[in-house]
XYZ file of C-alpha atoms in Angstrom:
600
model
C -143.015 12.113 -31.681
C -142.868 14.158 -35.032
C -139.812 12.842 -37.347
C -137.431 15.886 -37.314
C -134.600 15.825 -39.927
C -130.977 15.722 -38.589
C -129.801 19.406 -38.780
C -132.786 20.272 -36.207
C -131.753 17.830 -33.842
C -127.951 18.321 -33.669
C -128.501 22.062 -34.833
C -125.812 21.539 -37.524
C -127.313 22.133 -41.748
C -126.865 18.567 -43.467
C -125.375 20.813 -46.330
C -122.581 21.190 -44.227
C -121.949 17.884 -42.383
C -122.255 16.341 -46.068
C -119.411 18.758 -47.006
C -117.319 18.074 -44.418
C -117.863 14.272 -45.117
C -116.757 15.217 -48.564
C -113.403 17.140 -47.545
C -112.713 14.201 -45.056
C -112.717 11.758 -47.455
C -110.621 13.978 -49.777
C -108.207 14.398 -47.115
C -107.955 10.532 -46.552
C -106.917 10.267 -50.208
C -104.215 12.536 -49.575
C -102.595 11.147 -46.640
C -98.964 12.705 -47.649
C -100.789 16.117 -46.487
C -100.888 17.502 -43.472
C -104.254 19.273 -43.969
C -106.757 20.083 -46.714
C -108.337 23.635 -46.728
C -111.225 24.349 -48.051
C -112.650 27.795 -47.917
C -114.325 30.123 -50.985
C -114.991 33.968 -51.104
C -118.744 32.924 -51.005
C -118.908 30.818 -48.476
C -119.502 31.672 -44.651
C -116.964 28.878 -43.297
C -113.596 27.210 -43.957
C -113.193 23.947 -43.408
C -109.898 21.845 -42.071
C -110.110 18.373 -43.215
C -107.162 15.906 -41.446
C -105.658 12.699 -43.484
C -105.989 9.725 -41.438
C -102.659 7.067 -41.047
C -102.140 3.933 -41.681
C -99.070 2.095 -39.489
C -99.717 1.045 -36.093
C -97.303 3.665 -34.558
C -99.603 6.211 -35.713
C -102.034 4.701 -32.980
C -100.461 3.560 -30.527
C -97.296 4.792 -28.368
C -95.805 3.369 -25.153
C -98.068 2.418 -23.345
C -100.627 -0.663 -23.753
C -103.387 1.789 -24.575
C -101.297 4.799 -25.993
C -102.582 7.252 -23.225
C -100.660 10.263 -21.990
C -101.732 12.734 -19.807
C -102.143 16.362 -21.439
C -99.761 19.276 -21.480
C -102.317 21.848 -19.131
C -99.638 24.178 -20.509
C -101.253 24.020 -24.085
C -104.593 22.382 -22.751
C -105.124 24.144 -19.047
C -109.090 23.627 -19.237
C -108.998 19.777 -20.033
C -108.715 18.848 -16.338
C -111.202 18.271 -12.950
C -110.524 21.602 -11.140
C -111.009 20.446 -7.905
C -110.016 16.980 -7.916
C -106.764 18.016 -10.074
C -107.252 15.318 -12.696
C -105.586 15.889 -15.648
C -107.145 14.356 -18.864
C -105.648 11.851 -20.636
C -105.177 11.608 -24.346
C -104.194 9.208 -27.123
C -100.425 10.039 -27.197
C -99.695 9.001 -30.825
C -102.412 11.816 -32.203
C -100.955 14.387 -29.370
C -98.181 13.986 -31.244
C -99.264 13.880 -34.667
C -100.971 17.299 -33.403
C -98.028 18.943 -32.211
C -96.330 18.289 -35.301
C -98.761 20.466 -37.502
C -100.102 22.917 -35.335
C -97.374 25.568 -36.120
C -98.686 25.656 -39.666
C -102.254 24.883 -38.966
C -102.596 28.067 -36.503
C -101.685 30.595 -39.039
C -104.308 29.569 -41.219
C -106.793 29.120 -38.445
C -106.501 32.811 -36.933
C -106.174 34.132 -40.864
C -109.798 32.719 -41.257
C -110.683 33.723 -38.122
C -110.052 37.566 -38.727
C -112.174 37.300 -41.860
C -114.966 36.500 -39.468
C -115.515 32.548 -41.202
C -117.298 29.655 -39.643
C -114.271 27.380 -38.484
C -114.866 23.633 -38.870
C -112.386 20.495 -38.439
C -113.312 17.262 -39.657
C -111.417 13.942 -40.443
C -112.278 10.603 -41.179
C -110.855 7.285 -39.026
C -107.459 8.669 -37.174
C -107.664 12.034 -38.817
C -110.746 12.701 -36.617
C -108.484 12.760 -33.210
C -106.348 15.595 -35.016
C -109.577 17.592 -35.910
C -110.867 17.051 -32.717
C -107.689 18.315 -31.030
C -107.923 20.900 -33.622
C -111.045 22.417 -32.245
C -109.915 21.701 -28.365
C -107.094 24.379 -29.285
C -109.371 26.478 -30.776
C -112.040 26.679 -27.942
C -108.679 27.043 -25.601
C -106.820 29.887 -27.174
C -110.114 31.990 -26.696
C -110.790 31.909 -31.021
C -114.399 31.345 -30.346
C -114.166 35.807 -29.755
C -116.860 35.356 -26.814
C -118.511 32.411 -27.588
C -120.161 34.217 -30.987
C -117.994 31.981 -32.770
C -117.833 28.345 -31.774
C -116.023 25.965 -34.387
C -117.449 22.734 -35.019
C -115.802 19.585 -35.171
C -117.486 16.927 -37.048
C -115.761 13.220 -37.313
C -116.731 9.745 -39.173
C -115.443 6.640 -37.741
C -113.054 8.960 -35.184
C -111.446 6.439 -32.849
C -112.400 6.813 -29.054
C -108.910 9.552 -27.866
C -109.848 10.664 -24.490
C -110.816 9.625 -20.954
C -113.401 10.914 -18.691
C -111.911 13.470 -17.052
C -111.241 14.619 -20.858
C -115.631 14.651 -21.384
C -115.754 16.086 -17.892
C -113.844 19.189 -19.125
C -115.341 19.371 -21.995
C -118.357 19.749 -20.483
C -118.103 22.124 -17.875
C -116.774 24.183 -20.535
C -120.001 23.988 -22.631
C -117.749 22.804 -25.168
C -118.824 19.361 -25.885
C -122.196 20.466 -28.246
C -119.065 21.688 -31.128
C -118.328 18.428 -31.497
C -120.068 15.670 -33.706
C -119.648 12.204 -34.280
C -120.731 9.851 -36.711
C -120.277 6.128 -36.166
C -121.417 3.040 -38.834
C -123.545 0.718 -36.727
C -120.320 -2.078 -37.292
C -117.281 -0.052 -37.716
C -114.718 -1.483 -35.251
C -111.929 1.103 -35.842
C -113.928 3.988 -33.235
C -113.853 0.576 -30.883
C -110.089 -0.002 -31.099
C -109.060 1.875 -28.689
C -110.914 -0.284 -26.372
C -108.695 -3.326 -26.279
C -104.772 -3.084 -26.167
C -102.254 -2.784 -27.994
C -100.927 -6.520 -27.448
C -103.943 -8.021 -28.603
C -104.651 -5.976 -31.373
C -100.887 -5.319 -33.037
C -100.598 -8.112 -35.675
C -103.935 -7.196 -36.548
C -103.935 -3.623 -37.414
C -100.184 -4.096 -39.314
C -101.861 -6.501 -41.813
C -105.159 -4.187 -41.839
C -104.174 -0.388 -41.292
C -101.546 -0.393 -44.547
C -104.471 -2.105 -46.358
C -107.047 1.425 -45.489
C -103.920 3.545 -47.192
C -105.323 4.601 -50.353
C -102.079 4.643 -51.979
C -101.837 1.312 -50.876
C -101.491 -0.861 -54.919
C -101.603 -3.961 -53.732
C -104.920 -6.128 -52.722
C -104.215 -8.607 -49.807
C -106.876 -10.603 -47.812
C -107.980 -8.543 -44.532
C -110.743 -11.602 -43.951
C -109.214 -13.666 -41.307
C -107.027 -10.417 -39.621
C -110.474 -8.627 -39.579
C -112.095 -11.847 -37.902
C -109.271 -11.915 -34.901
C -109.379 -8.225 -34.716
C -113.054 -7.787 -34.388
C -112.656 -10.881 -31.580
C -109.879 -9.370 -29.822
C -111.799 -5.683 -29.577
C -115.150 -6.849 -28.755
C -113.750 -8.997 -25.585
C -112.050 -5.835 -24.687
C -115.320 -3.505 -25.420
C -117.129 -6.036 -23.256
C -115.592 -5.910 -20.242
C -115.055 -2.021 -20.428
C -118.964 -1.569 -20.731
C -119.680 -3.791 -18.219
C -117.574 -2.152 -15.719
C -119.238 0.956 -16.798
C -122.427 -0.882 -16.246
C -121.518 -1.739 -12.726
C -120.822 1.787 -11.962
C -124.118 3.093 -13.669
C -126.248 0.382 -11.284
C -124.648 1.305 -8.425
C -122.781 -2.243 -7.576
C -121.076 -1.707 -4.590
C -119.232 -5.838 -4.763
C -116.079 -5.150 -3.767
C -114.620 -7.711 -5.645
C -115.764 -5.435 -8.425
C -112.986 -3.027 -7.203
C -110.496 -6.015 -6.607
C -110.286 -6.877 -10.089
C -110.261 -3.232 -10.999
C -107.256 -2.915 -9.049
C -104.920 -4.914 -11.613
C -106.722 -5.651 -14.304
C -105.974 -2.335 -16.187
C -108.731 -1.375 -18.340
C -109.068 1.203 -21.322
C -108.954 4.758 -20.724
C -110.701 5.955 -23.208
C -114.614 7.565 -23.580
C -117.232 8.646 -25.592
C -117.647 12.617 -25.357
C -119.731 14.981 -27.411
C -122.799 14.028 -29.907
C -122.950 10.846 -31.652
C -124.846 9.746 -34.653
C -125.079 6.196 -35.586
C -125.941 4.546 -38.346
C -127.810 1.775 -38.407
C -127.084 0.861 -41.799
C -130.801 0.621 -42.561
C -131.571 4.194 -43.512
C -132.107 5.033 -39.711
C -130.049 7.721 -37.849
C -129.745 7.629 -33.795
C -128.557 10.563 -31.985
C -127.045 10.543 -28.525
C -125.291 12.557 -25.977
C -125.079 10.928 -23.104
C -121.789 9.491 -22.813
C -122.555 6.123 -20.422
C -124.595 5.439 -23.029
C -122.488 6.082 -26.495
C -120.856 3.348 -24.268
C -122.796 1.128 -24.353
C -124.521 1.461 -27.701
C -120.634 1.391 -28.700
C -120.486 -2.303 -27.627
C -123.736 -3.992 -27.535
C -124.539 -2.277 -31.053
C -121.962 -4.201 -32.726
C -122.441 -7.781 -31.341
C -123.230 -10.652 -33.560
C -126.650 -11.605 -33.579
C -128.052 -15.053 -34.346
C -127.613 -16.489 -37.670
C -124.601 -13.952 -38.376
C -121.100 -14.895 -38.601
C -117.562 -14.197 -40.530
C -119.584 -11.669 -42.657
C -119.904 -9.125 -39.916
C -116.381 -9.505 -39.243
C -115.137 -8.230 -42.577
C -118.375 -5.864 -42.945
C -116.537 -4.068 -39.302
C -113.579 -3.200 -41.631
C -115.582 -2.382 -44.591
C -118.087 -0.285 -42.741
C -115.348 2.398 -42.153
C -115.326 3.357 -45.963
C -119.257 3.419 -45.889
C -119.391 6.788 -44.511
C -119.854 9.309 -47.335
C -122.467 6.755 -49.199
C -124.430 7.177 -46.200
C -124.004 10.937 -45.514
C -124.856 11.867 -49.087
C -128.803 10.756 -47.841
C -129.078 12.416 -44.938
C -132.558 14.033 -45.763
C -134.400 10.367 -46.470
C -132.662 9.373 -43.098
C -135.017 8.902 -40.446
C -133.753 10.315 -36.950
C -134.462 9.073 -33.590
C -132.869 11.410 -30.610
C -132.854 8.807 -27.962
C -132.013 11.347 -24.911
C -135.611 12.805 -26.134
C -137.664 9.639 -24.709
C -138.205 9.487 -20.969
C -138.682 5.616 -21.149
C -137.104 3.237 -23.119
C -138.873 -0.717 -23.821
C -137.224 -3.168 -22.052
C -137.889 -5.889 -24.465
C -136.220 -6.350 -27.696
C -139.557 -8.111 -29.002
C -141.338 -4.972 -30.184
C -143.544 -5.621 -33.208
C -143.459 -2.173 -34.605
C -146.609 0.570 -34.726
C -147.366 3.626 -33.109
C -146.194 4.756 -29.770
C -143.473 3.349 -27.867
C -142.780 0.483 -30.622
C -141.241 3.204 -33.107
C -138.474 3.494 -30.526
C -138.705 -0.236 -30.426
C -137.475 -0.410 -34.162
C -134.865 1.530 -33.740
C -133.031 -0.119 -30.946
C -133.681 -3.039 -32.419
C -132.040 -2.486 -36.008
C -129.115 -1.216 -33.564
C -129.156 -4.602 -32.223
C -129.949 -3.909 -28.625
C -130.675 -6.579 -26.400
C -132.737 -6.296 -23.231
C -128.932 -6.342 -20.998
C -128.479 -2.795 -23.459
C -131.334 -1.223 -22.663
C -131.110 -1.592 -19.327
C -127.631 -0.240 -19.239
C -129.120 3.029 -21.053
C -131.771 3.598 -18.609
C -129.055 3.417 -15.164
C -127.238 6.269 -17.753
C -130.294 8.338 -18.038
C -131.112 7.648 -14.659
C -127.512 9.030 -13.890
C -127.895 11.970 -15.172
C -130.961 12.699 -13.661
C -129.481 11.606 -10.254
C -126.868 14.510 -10.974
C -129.530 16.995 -11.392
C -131.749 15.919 -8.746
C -128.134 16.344 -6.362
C -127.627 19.983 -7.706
C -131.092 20.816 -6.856
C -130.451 19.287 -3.110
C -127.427 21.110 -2.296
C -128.595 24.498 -4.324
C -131.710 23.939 -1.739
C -128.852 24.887 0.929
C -128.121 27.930 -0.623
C -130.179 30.203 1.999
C -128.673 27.910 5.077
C -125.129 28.572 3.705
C -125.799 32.397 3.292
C -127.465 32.680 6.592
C -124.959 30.654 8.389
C -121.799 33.112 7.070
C -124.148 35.935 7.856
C -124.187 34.913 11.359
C -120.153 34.349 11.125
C -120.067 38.116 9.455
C -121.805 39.383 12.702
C -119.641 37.852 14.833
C -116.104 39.078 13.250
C -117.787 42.377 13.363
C -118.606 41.919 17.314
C -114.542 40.776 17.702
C -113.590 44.280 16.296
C -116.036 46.243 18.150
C -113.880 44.768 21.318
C -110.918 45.448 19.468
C -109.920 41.924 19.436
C -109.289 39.655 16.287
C -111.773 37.126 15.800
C -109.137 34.866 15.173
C -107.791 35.484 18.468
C -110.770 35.415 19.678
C -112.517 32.005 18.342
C -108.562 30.373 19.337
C -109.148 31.420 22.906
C -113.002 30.482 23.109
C -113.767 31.819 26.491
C -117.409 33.652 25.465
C -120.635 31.994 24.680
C -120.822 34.101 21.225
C -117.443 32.336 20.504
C -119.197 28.833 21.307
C -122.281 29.912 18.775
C -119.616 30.780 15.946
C -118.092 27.123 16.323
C -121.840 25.466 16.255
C -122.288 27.461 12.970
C -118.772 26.457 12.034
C -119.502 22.624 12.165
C -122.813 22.942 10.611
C -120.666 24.663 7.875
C -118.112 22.094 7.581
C -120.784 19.325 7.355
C -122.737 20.879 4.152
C -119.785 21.652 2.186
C -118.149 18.067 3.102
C -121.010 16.889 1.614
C -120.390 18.762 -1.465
C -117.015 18.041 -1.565
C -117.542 14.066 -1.489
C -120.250 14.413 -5.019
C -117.539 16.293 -6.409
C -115.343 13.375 -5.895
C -117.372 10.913 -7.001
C -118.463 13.130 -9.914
C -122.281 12.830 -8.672
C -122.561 16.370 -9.746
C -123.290 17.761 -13.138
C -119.751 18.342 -14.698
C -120.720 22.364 -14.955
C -121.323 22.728 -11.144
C -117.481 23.976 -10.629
C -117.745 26.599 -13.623
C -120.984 27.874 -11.826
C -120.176 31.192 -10.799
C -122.780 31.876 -7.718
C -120.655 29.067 -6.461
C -117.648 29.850 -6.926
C -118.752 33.330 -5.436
C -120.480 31.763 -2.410
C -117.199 29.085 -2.119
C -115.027 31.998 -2.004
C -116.933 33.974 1.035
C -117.247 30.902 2.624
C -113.348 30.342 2.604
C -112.258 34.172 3.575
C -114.648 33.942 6.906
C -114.106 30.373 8.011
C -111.116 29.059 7.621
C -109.665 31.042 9.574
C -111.688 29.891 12.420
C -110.437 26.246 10.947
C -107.005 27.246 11.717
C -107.971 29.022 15.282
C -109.162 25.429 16.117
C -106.625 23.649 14.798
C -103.560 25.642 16.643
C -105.555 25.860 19.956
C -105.865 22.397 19.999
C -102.364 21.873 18.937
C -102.830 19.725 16.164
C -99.757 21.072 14.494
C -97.501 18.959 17.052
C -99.371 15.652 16.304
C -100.371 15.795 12.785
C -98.055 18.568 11.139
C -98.528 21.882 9.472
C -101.923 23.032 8.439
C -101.025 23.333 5.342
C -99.540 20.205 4.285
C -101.341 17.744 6.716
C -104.298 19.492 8.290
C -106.148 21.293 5.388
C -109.268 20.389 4.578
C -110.940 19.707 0.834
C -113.369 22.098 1.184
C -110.995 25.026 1.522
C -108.967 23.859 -1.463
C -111.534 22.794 -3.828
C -112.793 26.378 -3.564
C -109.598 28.375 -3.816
C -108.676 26.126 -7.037
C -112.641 27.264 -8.137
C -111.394 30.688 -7.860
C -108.298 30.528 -9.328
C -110.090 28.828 -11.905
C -112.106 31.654 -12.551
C -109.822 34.482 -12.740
C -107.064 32.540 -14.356
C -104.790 32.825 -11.690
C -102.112 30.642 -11.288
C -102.866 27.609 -9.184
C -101.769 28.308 -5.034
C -101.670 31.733 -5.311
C -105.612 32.619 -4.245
C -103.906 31.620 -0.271
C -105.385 34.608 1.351
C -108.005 33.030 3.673
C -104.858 30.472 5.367
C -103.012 34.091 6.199
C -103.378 32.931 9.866
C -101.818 29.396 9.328
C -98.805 31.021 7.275
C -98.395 33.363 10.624
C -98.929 30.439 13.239
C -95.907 28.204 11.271
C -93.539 31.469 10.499
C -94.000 31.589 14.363
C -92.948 28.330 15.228
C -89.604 28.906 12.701
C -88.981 31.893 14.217
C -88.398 30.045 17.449
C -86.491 27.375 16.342
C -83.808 29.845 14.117
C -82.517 33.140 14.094
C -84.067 36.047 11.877
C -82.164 36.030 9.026
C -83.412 32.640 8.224
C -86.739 33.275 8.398
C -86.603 36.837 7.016
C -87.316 36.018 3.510
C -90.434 33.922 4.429
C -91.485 37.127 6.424
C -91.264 39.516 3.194
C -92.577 37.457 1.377
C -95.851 37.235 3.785
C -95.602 40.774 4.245
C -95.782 41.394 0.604
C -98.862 39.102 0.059
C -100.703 40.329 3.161
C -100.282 44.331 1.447
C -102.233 42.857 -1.721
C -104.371 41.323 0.155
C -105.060 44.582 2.363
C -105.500 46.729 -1.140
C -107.691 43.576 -2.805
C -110.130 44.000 0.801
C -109.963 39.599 0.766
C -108.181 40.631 4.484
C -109.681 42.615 7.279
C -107.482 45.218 8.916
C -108.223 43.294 12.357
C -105.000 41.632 12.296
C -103.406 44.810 13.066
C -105.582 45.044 16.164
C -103.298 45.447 19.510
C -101.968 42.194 20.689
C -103.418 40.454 17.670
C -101.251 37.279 17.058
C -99.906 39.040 14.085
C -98.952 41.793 15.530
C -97.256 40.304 18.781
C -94.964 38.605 16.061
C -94.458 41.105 13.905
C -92.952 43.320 16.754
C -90.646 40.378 17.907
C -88.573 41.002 14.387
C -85.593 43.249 14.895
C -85.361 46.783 14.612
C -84.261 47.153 11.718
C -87.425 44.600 10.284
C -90.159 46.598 12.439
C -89.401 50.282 10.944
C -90.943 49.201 7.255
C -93.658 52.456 7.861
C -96.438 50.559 5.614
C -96.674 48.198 8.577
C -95.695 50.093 11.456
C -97.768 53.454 10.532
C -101.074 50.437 10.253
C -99.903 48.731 14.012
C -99.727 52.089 15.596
């Protein structure tokens, strides 16, 4: 493979990313700042460069790993839409964050308006705040249309978020703005791997010793030694839990231990460049892997000791030494090579053995390399699972085409098809249930890889799905609901709603809802007929006034949904279950002449 330089592979100019080393480093010698800004009447960007901090409570909070779940009221994309995950952060940067975005957001939408290249950078804990940064950015819509991403571009950035936080990221098309560069020994992006407990006494003799206005000169050897211990024990049974999950172990003592022994939160997201120290650059994007390389990258090899303890602390300064010679650098982009050597014994040469070198000088042992192929593999098991289910595509189409025809056939008789599919007296009502089931069975499917996350973490953002999801809900579930009131399911298991709904149907209304930026459980129109079925059976049970503002406030929904066309005027069909109800109200109720002129 031809050697490339590192601005064509991660499409960002080495002019830059040596710049915004430059500006992070200044920032980190300026740590009573909130934020540097650098920006010239020449240039095409502006660049916000973040101070890192140096006492433990700037990294940790509460918890044993500092995690809090994010505000969706500031963050409402960082979240699984159908599973309803919310992403988890490091709370001590959320904080940090919060603290300086009033100030920082002025400057950001100045720039912004004088049509500048945004960029956030930060070196060590200053990277979370840049990355946050750019989050907010992406979030508040500042990108005007995607014509203007900002770039985020970190050295030595502790790991901040979870998976659900790269998941989001991802279907977004968000996570190629973000860049990370990592020394092959650093521990300080590893941290965040072990917890707080067995890291504490550690980072309060190191962290004050990183604070450049720190005067005094203390020994870090023996803290560094317990800390690099203490993380790598953690890192190692992270990764191999990963690894488990990558191979597809399926011990359930895997999941015992898993159960209460609580592990770190936090992921790899975005690009990462490592540094091998040896004037070799590795670029990766898949996440599983960053992992990995993460922990097996820094292990001790034979014949090295104590030194690579201290060098893990000292390797966080090494950054802009490195950067400044990016263009003698020689890349390797490792989600390029289809196959990666299994053996760590490479001798070097032409072919496969130049990849050999590299994973080598990043120290990766046969047990690593494995553990990068099941995350390729992964990934390509996602794709290969899209393809499967986008093969059902026709089936789906055909299927509601079918269901289409036979609503249509219901109102030709003048009869609901609800009504009609509850009663189930003809054989066309008998074919619509077939179809129904064969329905229910591909989208269950769907629904399950969803769960799992065997899907590619875009497939919820696709839009021909969330179109197809939506038909799909406004002409079957209401045959769903048909069944499950005929049957009387209500009286064993409870309300539709609450006890009887299935995944499918709410997966694809929070897809919707999703997509329009509606607020979530207000896209309800396709359970109309399970709203009507329970007002019915508390209309029994109490008088009208009770009930009445449940009624209006149906009544009002089912007029926009009328106007939208997302409900058929066959529930105003004579003797429709609707209407029988409707006419049961009092007097007084029934005369409303938007609903009574459409009965008549």
């Amino acid at each position: 493979m031809a050697s490339r330089r590192l601005g064509e592979v991660i499409k960002v100019s080495e002019e830059l990313i040596k710049k915004a080393c430059s500006l992070a480093m200044k920032a980190h010698k300026s740590p009573e700042k909130l934020y540097l800004v650098e920006k010239s009447r020449s240039s095409t960007e502006v660049i916000f460069s973040f101070p890192g901090y140096w006492s433990v409570d700037n990294w940790f909070t509460g918890s044993p790993f500092g995690e809090k779940k994010i505000d969706l009221g500031k963050f409402d994309s960082l979240k699984n839409i159908g599973n309803e995950d919310v992403a988890i952060f490091n709370e001590a940067f959320l904080n940090r964050f919060d603290a300086i975005l009033s100030q920082l957001q002025i400057e950001v939408r100045k720039a912004v308006t004088e049509k500048k290249k945004i960029v956030f950078t930060g070196h060590s804990s200053g990277g979370p705040i840049a990355i946050l940064a750019a989050v907010w950015f992406l979030q508040n819509g500042l990108d005007l249309n995607k014509t203007m991403k900002p770039l985020c571009i970190t050295f030595g950035s502790p790991l901040v978020g979870d998976r659900i936080f790269n998941h989001a990221l991802s279907r977004e098309d968000w996570s190629q703005c973000f860049t990370h560069f990592v020394m092959r020994y650093d521990i300080f992006p590893r941290v965040p791997l072990a917890p707080l407990e067995s890291t504490a006494s550690q980072l309060h003799h190191i962290l004050p010793l990183l604070n450049p206005k720190q005067t005094a000169q203390a020994s870090f050897e023996e803290a560094a030694k317990a800390l690099y211990w203490n993380v790598m024990r953690n890192a190692s049974s992270v990764a191999s839990n990963a690894a488990c999950h990558l191979m597809g172990n399926t011990n359930k003592l895997l999941e015992t231990i898993s159960s209460f022994v609580k592990l770190s939160p936090y992921r790899p997201f975005g690009t990462y460049v490592f540094c091998t120290g040896n004037g070799r650059l590795v670029v990766v994007r898949n996440p599983d892997s960053v992992l990995q390389i993460l922990f097996y990258s820094s292990q001790l090899s034979s014949g090295e000791g104590s030194e690579i303890c201290t060098r893990s602390v000292k390797d966080h300064f090494g950054y802009q030494s490195e950067i400044q010679s990016l263009e003698a650098k020689t890349v390797t982009d490792l989600d390029q090579f289809e196959e990666l050597p299994l053996s760590s014994n490479g001798g070097g040469g032409a072919g496969s053995s130049g990849i050999d070198i590299v994973l080598n000088e990043l120290g990766l042992s046969t047990r690593a390399r494995l553990c990068l192929c099941a995350a390729a593999e992964l990934e390509k098991q996602k794709l290969r699972n899209q393809k499967k289910i986008n093969d059902k595509i026709p089936d789906i189409e055909q299927a509601l085409k079918i269901l289409e025809g036979y609503k249509a056939r219901c109102e030709a008789r003048e009869v609901s098809y609800y009504d009609a599919f509850k009663a189930s007296r003809d054989p066309d009502d008998f074919n619509a249930n077939v179809k129904r089931l064969a329905l229910a069975g591909i989208c269950d499917e769907i629904m399950e890889m969803l769960k799992k996350y065997d899907l590619p973490d875009g497939f919820e953002g696709c839009q021909e799905w969330v179109k197809l999801g939506t038909r799909y809900r406004l002409i079957v579930e209401p045959l769903d609901i048909a069944n499950y009131y005929r049957h009387l399911k209500n009286e064993d298991t409870g309300p539709y709603m609450t006890k009887g709904r299935p995944r499918r149907y709410r997966y694809t209304q929070k897809w919707l809802e999703y997509a329009e930026h509606s607020p979530t459980g207000t896209r309800l129109e396709s359970s109309f007929w399970a709203q009507v079925e329970e007002l019915i059976q508390t209309s029994n049970r109490n008088p009208f006034e009770a009930v009445q503002a449940k009624v209006s406030h149906l009544e009002s929904q089912v007029k926009t949904w009328i106007e939208e066309g997302v409900l058929g005027d066959d529930i105003f069909l004579e003797n429709s279950t609707f209407v029988n109800w409707w006419k049961s109200h009092p007097q007084h109720h029934t005369s409303t002449p938007w609903f009574s002129t459409r009965i008549k």
